[in-house]
PDB file of C-alpha atoms in Angstrom:
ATOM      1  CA  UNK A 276     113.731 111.585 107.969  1.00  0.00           C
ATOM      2  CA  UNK A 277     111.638 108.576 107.019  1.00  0.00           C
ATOM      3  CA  UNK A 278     107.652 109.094 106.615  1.00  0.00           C
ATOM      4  CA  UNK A 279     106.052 108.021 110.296  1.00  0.00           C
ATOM      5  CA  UNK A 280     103.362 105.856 108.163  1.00  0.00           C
ATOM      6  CA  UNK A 281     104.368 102.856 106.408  1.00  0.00           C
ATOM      7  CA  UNK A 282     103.832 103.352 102.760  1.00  0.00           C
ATOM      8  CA  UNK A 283     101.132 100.494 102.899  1.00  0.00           C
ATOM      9  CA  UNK A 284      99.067 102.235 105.285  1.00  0.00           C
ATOM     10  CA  UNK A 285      98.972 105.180 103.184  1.00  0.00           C
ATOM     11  CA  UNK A 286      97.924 103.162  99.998  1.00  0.00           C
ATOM     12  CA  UNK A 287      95.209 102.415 102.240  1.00  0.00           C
ATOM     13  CA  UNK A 288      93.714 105.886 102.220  1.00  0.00           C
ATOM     14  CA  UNK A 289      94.903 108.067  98.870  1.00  0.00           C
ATOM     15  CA  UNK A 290      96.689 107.645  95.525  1.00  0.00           C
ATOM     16  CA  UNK A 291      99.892 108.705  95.325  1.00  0.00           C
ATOM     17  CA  UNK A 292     102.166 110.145  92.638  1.00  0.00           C
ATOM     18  CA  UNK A 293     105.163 108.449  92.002  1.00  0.00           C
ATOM     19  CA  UNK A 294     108.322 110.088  89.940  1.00  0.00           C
ATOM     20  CA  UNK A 295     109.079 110.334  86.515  1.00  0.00           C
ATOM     21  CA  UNK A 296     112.009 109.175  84.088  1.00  0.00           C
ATOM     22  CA  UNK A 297     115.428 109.565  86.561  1.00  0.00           C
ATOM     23  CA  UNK A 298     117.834 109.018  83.455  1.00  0.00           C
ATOM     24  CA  UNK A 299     115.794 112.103  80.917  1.00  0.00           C
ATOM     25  CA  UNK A 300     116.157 114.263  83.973  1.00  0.00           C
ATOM     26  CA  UNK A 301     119.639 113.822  84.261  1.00  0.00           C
ATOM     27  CA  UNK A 302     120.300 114.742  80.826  1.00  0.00           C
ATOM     28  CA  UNK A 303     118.283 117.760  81.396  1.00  0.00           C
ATOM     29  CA  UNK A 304     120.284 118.716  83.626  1.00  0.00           C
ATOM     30  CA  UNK A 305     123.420 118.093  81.165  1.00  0.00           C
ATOM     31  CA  UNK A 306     124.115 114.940  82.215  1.00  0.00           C
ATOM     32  CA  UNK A 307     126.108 112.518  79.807  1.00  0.00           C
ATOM     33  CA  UNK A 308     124.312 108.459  80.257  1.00  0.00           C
ATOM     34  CA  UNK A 309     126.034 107.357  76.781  1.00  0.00           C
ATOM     35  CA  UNK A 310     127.757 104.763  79.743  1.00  0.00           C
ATOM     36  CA  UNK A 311     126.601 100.821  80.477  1.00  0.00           C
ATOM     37  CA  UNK A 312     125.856 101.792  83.956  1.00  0.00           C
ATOM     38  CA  UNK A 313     123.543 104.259  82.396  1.00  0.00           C
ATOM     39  CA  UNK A 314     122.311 106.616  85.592  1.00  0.00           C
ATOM     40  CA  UNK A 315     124.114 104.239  88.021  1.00  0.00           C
ATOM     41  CA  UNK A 316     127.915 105.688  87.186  1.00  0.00           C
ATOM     42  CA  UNK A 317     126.516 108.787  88.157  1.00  0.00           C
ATOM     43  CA  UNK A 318     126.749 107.512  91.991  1.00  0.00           C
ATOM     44  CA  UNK A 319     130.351 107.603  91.899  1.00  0.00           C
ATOM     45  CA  UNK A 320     130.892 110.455  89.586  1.00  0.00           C
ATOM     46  CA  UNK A 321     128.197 112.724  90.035  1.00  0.00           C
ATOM     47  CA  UNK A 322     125.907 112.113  93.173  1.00  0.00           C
ATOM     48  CA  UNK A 323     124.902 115.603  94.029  1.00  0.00           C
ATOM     49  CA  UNK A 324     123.334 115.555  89.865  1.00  0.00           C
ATOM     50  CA  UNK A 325     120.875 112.344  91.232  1.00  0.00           C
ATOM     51  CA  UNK A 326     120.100 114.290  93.913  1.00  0.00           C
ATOM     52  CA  UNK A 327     118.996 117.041  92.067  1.00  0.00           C
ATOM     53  CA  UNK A 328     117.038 114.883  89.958  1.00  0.00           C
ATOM     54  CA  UNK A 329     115.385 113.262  93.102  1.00  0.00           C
ATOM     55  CA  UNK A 330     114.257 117.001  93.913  1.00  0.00           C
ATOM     56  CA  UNK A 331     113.102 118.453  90.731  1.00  0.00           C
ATOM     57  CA  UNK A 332     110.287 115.472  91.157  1.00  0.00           C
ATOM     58  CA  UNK A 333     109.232 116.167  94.826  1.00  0.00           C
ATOM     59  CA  UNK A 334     108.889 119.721  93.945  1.00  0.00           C
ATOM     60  CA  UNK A 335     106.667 118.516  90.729  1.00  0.00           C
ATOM     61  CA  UNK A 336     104.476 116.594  93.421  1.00  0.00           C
ATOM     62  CA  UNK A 337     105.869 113.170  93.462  1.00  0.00           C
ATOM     63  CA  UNK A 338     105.549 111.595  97.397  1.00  0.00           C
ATOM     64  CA  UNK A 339     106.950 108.647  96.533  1.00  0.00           C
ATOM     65  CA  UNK A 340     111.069 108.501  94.883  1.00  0.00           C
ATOM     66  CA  UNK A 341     112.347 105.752  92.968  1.00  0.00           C
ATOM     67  CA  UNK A 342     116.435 105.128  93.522  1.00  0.00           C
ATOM     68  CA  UNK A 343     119.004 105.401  90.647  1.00  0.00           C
ATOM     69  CA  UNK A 344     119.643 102.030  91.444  1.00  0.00           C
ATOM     70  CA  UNK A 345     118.006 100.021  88.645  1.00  0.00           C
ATOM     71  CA  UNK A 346     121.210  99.533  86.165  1.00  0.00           C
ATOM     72  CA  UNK A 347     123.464  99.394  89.561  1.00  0.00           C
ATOM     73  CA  UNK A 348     125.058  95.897  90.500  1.00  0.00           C
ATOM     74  CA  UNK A 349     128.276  94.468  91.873  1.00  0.00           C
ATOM     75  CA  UNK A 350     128.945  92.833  88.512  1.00  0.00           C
ATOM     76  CA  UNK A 351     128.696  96.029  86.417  1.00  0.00           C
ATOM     77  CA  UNK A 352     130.604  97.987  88.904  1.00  0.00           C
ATOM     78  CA  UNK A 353     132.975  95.521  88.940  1.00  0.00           C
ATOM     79  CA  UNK A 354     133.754  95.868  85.134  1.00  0.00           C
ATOM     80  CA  UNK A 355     134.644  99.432  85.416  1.00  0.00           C
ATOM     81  CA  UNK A 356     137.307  98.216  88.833  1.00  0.00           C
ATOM     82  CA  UNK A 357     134.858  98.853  91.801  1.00  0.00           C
ATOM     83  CA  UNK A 358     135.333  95.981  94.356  1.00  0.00           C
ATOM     84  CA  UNK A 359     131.994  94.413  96.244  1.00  0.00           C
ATOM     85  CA  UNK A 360     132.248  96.837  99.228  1.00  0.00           C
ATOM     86  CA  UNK A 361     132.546  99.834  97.070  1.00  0.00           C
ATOM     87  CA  UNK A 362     129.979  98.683  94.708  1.00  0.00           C
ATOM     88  CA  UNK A 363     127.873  97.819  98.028  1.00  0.00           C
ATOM     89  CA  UNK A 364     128.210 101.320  99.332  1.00  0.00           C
ATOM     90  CA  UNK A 365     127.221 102.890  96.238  1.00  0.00           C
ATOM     91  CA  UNK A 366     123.644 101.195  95.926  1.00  0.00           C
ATOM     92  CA  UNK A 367     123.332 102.159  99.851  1.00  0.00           C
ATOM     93  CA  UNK A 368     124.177 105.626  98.360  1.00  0.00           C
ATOM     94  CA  UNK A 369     121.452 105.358  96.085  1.00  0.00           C
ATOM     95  CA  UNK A 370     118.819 105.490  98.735  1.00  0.00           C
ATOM     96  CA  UNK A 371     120.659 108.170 101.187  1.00  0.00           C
ATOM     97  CA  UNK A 372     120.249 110.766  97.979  1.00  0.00           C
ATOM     98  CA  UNK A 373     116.604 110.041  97.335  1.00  0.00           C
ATOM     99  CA  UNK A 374     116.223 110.192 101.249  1.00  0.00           C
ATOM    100  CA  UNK A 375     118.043 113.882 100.846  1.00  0.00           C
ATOM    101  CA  UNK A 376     115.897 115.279  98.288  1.00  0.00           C
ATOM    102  CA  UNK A 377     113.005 114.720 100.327  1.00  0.00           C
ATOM    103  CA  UNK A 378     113.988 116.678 103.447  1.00  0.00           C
ATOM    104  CA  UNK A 379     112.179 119.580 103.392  1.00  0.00           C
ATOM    105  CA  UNK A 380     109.634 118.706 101.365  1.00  0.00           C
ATOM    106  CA  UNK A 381     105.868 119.709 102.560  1.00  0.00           C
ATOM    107  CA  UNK A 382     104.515 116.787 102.608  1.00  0.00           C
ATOM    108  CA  UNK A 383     105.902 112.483 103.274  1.00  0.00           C
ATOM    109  CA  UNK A 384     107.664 111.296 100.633  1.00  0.00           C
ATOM    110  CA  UNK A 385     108.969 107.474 100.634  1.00  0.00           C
ATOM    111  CA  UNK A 386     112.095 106.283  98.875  1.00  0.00           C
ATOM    112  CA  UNK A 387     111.775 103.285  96.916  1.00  0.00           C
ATOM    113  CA  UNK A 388     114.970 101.023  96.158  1.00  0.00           C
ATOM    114  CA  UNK A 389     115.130 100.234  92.186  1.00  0.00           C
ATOM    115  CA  UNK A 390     115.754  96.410  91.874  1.00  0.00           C
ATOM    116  CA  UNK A 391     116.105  95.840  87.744  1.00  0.00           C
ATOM    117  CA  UNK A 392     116.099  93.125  86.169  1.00  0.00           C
ATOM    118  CA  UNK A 393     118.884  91.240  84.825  1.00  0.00           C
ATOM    119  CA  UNK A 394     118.976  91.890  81.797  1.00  0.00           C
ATOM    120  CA  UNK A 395     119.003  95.710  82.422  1.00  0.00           C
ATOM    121  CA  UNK A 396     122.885  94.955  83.904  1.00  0.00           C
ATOM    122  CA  UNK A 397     123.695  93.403  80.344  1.00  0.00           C
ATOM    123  CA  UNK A 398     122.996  97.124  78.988  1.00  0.00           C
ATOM    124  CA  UNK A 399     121.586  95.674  75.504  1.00  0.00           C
ATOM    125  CA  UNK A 400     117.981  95.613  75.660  1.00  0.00           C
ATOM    126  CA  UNK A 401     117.381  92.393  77.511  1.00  0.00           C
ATOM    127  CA  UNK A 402     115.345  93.848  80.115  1.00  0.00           C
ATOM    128  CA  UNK A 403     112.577  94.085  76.884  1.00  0.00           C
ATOM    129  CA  UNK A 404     112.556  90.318  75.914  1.00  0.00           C
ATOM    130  CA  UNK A 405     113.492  88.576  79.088  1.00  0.00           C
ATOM    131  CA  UNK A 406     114.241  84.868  79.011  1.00  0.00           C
ATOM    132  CA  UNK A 407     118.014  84.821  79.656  1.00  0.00           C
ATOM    133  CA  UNK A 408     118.854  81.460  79.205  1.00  0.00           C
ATOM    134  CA  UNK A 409     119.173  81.086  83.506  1.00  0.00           C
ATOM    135  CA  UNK A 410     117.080  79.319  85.933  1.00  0.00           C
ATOM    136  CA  UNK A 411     115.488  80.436  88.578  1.00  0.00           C
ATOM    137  CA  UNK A 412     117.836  79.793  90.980  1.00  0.00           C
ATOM    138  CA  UNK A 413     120.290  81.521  88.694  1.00  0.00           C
ATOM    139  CA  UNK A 414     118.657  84.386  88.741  1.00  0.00           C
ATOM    140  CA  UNK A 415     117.872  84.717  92.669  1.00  0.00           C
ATOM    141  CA  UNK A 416     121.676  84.241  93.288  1.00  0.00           C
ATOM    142  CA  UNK A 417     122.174  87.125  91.069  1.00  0.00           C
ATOM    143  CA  UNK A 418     119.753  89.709  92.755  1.00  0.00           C
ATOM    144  CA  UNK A 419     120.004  88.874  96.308  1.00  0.00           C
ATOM    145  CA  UNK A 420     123.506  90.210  97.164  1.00  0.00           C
ATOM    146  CA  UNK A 421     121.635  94.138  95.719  1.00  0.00           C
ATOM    147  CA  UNK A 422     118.965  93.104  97.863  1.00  0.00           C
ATOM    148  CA  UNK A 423     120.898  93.338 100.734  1.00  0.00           C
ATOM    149  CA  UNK A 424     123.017  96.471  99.959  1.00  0.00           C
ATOM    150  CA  UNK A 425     119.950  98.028  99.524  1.00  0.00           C
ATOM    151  CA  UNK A 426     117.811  96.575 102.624  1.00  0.00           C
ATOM    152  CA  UNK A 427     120.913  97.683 104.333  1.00  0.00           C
ATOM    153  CA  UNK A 428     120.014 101.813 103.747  1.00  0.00           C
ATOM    154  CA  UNK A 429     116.127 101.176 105.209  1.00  0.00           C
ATOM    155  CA  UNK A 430     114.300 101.902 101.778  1.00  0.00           C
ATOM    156  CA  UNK A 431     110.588 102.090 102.543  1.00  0.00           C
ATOM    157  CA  UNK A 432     109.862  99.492  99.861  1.00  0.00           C
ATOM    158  CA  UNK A 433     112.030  97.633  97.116  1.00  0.00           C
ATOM    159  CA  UNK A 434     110.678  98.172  93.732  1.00  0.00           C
ATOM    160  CA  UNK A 435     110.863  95.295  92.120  1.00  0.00           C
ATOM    161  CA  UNK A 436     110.439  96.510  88.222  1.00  0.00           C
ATOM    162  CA  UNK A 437     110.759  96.088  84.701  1.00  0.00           C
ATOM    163  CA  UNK A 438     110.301  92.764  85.047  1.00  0.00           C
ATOM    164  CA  UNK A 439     109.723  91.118  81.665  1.00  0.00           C
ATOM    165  CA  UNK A 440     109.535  87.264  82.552  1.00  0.00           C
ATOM    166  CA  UNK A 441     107.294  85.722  85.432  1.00  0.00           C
ATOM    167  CA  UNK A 442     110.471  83.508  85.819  1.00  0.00           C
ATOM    168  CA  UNK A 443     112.583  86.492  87.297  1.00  0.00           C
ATOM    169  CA  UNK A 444     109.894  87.152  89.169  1.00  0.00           C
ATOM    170  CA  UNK A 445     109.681  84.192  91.018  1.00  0.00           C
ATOM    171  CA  UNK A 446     113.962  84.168  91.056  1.00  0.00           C
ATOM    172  CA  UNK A 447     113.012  88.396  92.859  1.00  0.00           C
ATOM    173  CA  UNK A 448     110.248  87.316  95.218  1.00  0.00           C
ATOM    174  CA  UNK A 449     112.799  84.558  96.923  1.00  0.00           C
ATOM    175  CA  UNK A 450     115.574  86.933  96.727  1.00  0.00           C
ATOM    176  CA  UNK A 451     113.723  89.184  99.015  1.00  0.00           C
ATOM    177  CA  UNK A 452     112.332  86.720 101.607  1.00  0.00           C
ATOM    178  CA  UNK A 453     113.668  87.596 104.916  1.00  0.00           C
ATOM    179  CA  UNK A 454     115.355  91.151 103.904  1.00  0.00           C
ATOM    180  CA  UNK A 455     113.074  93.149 106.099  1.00  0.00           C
ATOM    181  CA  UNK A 456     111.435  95.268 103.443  1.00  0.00           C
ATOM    182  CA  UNK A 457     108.242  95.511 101.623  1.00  0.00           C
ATOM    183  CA  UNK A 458     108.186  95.177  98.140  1.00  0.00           C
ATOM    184  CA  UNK A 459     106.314  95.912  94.761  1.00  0.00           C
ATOM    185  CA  UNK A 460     106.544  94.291  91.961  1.00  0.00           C
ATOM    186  CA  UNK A 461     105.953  95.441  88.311  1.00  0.00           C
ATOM    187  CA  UNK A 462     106.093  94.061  84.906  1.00  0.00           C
ATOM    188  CA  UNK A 463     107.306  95.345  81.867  1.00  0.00           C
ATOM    189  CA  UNK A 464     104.479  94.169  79.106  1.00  0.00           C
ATOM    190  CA  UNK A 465     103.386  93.741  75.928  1.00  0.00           C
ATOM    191  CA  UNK A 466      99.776  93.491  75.183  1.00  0.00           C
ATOM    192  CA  UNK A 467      98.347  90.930  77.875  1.00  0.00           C
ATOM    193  CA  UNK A 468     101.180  90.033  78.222  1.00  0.00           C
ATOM    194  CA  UNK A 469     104.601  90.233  79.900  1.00  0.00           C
ATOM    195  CA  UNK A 470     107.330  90.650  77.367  1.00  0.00           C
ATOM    196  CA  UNK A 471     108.469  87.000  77.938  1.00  0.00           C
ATOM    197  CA  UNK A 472     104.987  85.880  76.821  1.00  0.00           C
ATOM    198  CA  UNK A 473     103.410  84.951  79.642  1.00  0.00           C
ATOM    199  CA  UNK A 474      99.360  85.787  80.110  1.00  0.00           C
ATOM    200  CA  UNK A 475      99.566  88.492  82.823  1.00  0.00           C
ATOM    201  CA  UNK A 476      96.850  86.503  84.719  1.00  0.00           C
ATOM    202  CA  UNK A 477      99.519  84.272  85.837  1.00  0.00           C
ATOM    203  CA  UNK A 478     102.295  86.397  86.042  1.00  0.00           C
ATOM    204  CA  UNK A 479     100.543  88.987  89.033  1.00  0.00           C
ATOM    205  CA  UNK A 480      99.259  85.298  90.323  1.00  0.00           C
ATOM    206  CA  UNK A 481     102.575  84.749  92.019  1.00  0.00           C
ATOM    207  CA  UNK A 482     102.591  87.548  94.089  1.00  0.00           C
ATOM    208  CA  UNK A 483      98.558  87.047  95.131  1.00  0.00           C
ATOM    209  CA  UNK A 484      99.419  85.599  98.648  1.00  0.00           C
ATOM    210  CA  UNK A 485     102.557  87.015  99.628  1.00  0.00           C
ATOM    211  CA  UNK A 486     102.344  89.504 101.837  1.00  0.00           C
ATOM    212  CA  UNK A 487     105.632  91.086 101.586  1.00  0.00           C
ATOM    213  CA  UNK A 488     104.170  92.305  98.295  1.00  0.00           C
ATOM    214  CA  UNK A 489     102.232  95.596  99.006  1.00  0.00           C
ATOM    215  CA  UNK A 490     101.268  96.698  95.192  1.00  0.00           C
ATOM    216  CA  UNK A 491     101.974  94.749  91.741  1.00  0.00           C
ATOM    217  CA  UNK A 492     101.104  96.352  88.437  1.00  0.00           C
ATOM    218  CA  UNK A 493     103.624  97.261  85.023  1.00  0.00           C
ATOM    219  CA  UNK A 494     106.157 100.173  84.169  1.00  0.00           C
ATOM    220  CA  UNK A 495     107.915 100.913  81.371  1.00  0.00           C
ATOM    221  CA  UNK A 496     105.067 100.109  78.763  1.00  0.00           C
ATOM    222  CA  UNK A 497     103.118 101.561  76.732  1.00  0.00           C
ATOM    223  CA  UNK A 498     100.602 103.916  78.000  1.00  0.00           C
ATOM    224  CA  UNK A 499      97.753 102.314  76.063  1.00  0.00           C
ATOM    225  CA  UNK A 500      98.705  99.225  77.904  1.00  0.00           C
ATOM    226  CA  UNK A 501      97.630 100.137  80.895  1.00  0.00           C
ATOM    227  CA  UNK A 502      94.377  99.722  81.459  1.00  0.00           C
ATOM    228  CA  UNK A 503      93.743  96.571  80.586  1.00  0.00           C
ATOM    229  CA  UNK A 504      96.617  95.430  83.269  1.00  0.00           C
ATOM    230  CA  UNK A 505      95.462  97.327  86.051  1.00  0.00           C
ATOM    231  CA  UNK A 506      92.685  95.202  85.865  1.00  0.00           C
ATOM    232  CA  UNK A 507      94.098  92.160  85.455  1.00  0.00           C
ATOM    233  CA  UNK A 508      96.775  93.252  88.560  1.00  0.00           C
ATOM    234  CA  UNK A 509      93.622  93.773  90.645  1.00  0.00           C
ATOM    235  CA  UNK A 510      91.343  91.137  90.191  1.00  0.00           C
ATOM    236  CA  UNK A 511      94.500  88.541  89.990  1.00  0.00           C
ATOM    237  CA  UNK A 512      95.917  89.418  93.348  1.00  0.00           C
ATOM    238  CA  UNK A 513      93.144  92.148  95.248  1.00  0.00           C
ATOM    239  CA  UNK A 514      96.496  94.479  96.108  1.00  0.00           C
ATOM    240  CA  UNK A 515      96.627  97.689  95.639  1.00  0.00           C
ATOM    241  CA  UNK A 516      97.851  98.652  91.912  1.00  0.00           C
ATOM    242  CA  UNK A 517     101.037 100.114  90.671  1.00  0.00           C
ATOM    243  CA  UNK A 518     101.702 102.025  87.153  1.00  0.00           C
ATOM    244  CA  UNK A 519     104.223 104.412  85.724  1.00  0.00           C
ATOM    245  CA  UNK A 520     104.504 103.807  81.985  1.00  0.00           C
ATOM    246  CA  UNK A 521     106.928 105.310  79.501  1.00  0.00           C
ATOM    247  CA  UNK A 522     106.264 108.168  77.243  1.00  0.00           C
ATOM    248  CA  UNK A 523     105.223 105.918  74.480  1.00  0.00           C
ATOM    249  CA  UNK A 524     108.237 105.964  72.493  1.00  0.00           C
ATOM    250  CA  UNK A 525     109.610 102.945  71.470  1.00  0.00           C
ATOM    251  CA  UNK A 526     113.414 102.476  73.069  1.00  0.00           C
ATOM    252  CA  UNK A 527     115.868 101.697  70.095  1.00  0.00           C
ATOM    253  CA  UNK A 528     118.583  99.157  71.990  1.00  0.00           C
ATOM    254  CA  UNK A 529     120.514  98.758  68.464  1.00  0.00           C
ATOM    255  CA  UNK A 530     120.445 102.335  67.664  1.00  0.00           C
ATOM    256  CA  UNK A 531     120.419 103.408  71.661  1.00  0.00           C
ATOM    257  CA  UNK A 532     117.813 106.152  71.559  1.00  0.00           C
ATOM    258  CA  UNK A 533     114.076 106.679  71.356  1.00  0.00           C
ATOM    259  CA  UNK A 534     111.961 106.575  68.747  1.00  0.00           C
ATOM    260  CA  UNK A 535     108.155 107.514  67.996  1.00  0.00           C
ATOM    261  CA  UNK A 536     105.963 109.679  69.591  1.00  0.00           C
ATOM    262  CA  UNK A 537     104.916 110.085  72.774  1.00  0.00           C
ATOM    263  CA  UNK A 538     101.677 109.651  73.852  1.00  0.00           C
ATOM    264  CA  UNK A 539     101.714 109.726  77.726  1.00  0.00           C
ATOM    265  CA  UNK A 540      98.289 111.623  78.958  1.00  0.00           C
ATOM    266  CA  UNK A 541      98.249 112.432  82.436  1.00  0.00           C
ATOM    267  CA  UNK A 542      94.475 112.561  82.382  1.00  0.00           C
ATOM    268  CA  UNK A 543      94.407 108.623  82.277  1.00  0.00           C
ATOM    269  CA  UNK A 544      95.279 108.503  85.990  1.00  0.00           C
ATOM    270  CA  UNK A 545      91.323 108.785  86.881  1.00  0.00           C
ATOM    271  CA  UNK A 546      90.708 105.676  84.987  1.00  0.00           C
ATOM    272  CA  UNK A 547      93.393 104.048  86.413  1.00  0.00           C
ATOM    273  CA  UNK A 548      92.316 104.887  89.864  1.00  0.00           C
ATOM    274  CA  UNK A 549      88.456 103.628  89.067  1.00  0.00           C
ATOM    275  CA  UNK A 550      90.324  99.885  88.528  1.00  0.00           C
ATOM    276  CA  UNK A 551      92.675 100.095  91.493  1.00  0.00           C
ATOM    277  CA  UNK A 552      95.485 102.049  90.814  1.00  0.00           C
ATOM    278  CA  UNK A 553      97.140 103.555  94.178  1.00  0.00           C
ATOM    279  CA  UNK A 554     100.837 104.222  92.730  1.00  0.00           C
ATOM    280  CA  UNK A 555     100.377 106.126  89.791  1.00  0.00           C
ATOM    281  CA  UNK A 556     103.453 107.741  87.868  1.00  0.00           C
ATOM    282  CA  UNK A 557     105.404 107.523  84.919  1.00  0.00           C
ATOM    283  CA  UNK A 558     108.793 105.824  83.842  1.00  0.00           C
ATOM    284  CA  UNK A 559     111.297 106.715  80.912  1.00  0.00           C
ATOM    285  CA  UNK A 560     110.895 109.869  78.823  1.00  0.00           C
ATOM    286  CA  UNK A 561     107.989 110.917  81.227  1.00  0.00           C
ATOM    287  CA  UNK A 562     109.649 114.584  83.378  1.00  0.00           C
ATOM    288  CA  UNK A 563     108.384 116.570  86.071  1.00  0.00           C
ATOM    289  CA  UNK A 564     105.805 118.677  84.249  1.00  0.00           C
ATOM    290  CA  UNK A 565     103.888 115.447  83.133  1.00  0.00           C
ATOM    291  CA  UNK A 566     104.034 114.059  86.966  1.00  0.00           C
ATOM    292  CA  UNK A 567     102.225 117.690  88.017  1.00  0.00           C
ATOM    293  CA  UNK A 568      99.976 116.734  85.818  1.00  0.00           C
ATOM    294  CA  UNK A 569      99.373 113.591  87.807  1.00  0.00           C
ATOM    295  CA  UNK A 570      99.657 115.356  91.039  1.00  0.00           C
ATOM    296  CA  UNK A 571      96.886 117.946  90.302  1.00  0.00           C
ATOM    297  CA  UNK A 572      94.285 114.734  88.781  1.00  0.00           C
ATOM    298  CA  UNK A 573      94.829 112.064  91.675  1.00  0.00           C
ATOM    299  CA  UNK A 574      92.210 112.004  94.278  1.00  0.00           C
ATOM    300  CA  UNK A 575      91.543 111.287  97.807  1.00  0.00           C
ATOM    301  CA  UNK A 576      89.676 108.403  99.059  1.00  0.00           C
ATOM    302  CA  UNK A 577      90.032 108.395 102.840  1.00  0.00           C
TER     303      UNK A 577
END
């Protein structure tokens, strides 16, 4: 059953937490991602293990859910044989098994369609440098048939993440026009930057005065990124904020693991709130016990 409040009216009066990491749950749970789809094959194979995953964060706190649809397209389904309806009723899938972890849970929890970018469907670190070698109108043909599978389930928002070029961006925010949904968009960065190189200024400056965008801000980064891009989201575009950065560790896309150490601090979320932050959670290598850490530090403001 779908929250009775939009999730822009209740950005309006509190913070809330989003999940963690979907794909280091799964392999908690003894899940096997060494796969292109990554997470995504698991909607065929393995459903009921997503929907665990989905559930292990709403217990940890998390009210809002984040589908295993980031790595999931028609294209990469249909390299393994999965035709375009199939492939289409496996990203709806993706939001009925978020929508099923939350039933029961004590309090709302919205389900948030995962639109990736390109390059994650090329499964070699693209999504991390960005600039493809495709236009913009390239790029919008690519995401909007996804867009529509997934507008198709009733999401309560399309996350629009990991977005490492302003260029995809643009190619996102006209794949979405007219799809019935609200959106968010976030950028995977680099500094002040987005991983393409762009100043962030002008990269959350698209999104300013469209109101189908209800939050921008970054994911996948590095914690100590933050800050400054909150900020920056904030002043750029006066929406509310979005953040869920990785552990820290630095993903190895020759090697195909992580490296580093981690140094995601759930006590960061206060500052992030002071600058504007209203979706606050965390992204790759970041589990349930660090998002009850953000549960227990966000705060009410209305």
């Amino acid at each position: 059953m779908k929250p009775t409040r939009t999730l822009a009216a209740a950005l309006a009066g509190e913070t809330l937490v989003l999940d963690g990491g979907l794909s280091n749950q799964l392999e908690a749970q003894g899940c096997d991602l060494t796969d292109a789809l990554w997470s995504a094959r698991l909607l065929a194979d393995a459903p009921e293990q997503i929907e665990a995953a989905h559930a292990a964060y709403v217990r940890a706190g998390a009210r809002v859910l984040i589908t295993s649809s980031y790595q999931a397209t028609h294209e990469g389904f249909a390299r393994r044989g999965v035709g375009r309806e199939e492939a289409s009723e496996l990203l709806r899938r993706s939001v009925a098994l978020a929508r099923a972890a939350a039933q029961g849970a004590e309090h709302p929890v919205w389900v948030a369609a995962s639109v990736g970018p390109y390059g994650a469907m090329l499964a070699d670190g693209s999504e991390y440098r960005g600039r493809y070698g495709m236009s913009v109108a390239e790029l919008e043909r690519f995401h909007r048939p996804r867009i529509e599978a997934l507008a198709e389930a009733g999401p309560d928002v399309l996350a629009l993440e990991t977005v490492p070029d302003a260029e995809e961006a643009e190619a996102l925010l006209r794949a979405v026009e007219g799809c019935g949904v609200p959106v968010w968009l976030t950028y995977s960065i680099e500094g002040d930057g987005t991983r393409a190189g762009q100043p962030l200024g002008e990269a959350f400056a698209l999104a300013a005065g469209n109101e189908q965008v209800i939050a921008v801000g970054v994911n996948c980064c590095e914690p100590g990124d933050v800050d400054r891009a909150v900020e920056i989201a904030a002043r750029e575009t006066g929406k509310p904020v979005v953040v869920y950065p990785n552990s820290g560790e630095e993903w190895d896309a020759a090697g195909r693991g992580w490296r580093g150490e981690g140094t995601f601090d759930a006590g960061r979320v206060r500052g992030w709130e002071a600058n504007g932050a209203r979706l606050v959670g965390g992204c790759c290598r970041v589990g349930p016990e660090q998002i009850a850490g953000l549960a227990a530090g966000v705060g009410r403001r209305g």
